[in-house]
C-alpha cells in the first residue's frame, strides 16, 4: 500500500467528494413514499400470516384439550 501525505489524502478525498451525486428532493420523497408503502404491505402480510397460524395453533390446542 502506497504511503500518501496528509495533504495529498485531503486532495484525493475532495476529488472523490465532488463525484457524489445527491438525489433530488422529488427522488427522496418518492423513495420515502415507496418505503412506507412496502413496509405497510409487508406488515399486513405478516400480520395475516401470523393470524392464520395462530388460529391453526389454537385449533390444534383445542383438539388436544378435548382429547384429554
CSV table of N, CA, C and O in Angstrom, one decimal, residues 12-33:
chain,number,residue,atom,x,y,z
A,12,UNK,N,-7.3,14.0,-2.4
A,12,UNK,CA,-8.0,12.9,-3.0
A,12,UNK,C,-9.4,12.8,-2.5
A,12,UNK,O,-10.4,12.4,-3.2
A,13,UNK,N,-9.6,13.0,-1.2
A,13,UNK,CA,-10.9,13.0,-0.6
A,13,UNK,C,-11.8,14.0,-1.3
A,13,UNK,O,-13.0,13.8,-1.6
A,14,UNK,N,-11.3,15.3,-1.4
A,14,UNK,CA,-12.1,16.3,-2.0
A,14,UNK,C,-12.4,16.0,-3.5
A,14,UNK,O,-13.6,16.2,-3.9
A,15,UNK,N,-11.5,15.4,-4.2
A,15,UNK,CA,-11.8,15.0,-5.6
A,15,UNK,C,-12.9,13.9,-5.7
A,15,UNK,O,-13.8,14.0,-6.5
A,16,UNK,N,-12.8,12.9,-4.8
A,16,UNK,CA,-13.9,11.9,-4.7
A,16,UNK,C,-15.2,12.5,-4.3
A,16,UNK,O,-16.3,12.1,-4.7
A,17,UNK,N,-15.2,13.4,-3.3
A,17,UNK,CA,-16.4,14.0,-2.8
A,17,UNK,C,-17.2,14.8,-3.9
A,17,UNK,O,-18.4,14.9,-3.9
A,18,UNK,N,-16.4,15.4,-4.8
A,18,UNK,CA,-17.0,16.1,-5.9
A,18,UNK,C,-17.8,15.2,-6.9
A,18,UNK,O,-18.6,15.7,-7.7
A,19,UNK,N,-17.5,13.9,-6.9
A,19,UNK,CA,-18.1,12.9,-7.8
A,19,UNK,C,-19.5,12.5,-7.2
A,19,UNK,O,-20.3,11.8,-7.9
A,20,UNK,N,-19.8,12.8,-6.0
A,20,UNK,CA,-21.1,12.4,-5.4
A,20,UNK,C,-22.2,13.1,-6.1
A,20,UNK,O,-22.2,14.3,-6.3
A,21,UNK,N,-23.3,12.3,-6.4
A,21,UNK,CA,-24.5,12.9,-7.0
A,21,UNK,C,-25.6,12.6,-6.0
A,21,UNK,O,-26.0,11.5,-5.7
A,22,UNK,N,-26.1,13.7,-5.4
A,22,UNK,CA,-27.2,13.6,-4.4
A,22,UNK,C,-28.5,13.5,-5.1
A,22,UNK,O,-28.7,14.1,-6.2
A,23,UNK,N,-29.4,12.8,-4.5
A,23,UNK,CA,-30.8,12.7,-5.1
A,23,UNK,C,-31.5,14.0,-5.0
A,23,UNK,O,-31.3,14.8,-4.1
A,24,UNK,N,-32.4,14.2,-6.0
A,24,UNK,CA,-33.2,15.5,-5.9
A,24,UNK,C,-34.3,15.3,-4.8
A,24,UNK,O,-34.5,14.2,-4.2
A,25,UNK,N,-34.9,16.4,-4.4
A,25,UNK,CA,-35.9,16.4,-3.4
A,25,UNK,C,-37.1,15.5,-3.8
A,25,UNK,O,-37.6,14.7,-3.0
A,26,UNK,N,-37.5,15.5,-5.1
A,26,UNK,CA,-38.5,14.6,-5.6
A,26,UNK,C,-38.2,13.2,-5.5
A,26,UNK,O,-39.0,12.3,-5.1
A,27,UNK,N,-36.9,12.8,-5.8
A,27,UNK,CA,-36.5,11.4,-5.7
A,27,UNK,C,-36.5,11.0,-4.3
A,27,UNK,O,-36.9,9.8,-4.0
A,28,UNK,N,-36.1,11.8,-3.4
A,28,UNK,CA,-36.1,11.5,-2.0
A,28,UNK,C,-37.5,11.2,-1.4
A,28,UNK,O,-37.8,10.3,-0.7
A,29,UNK,N,-38.4,12.1,-1.8
A,29,UNK,CA,-39.8,12.0,-1.4
A,29,UNK,C,-40.4,10.7,-2.0
A,29,UNK,O,-41.1,9.9,-1.3
A,30,UNK,N,-40.2,10.4,-3.3
A,30,UNK,CA,-40.7,9.2,-3.9
A,30,UNK,C,-40.2,7.9,-3.3
A,30,UNK,O,-40.9,7.0,-3.0
A,31,UNK,N,-38.9,8.0,-2.9
A,31,UNK,CA,-38.3,6.8,-2.3
A,31,UNK,C,-38.9,6.6,-0.9
A,31,UNK,O,-39.2,5.5,-0.5
A,32,UNK,N,-39.1,7.7,-0.2
A,32,UNK,CA,-39.7,7.6,1.2
A,32,UNK,C,-41.1,7.1,1.1
A,32,UNK,O,-41.5,6.2,1.9
A,33,UNK,N,-41.9,7.5,0.1
A,33,UNK,CA,-43.3,7.0,-0.1
A,33,UNK,C,-43.2,5.5,-0.4
A,33,UNK,O,-44.0,4.7,0.1
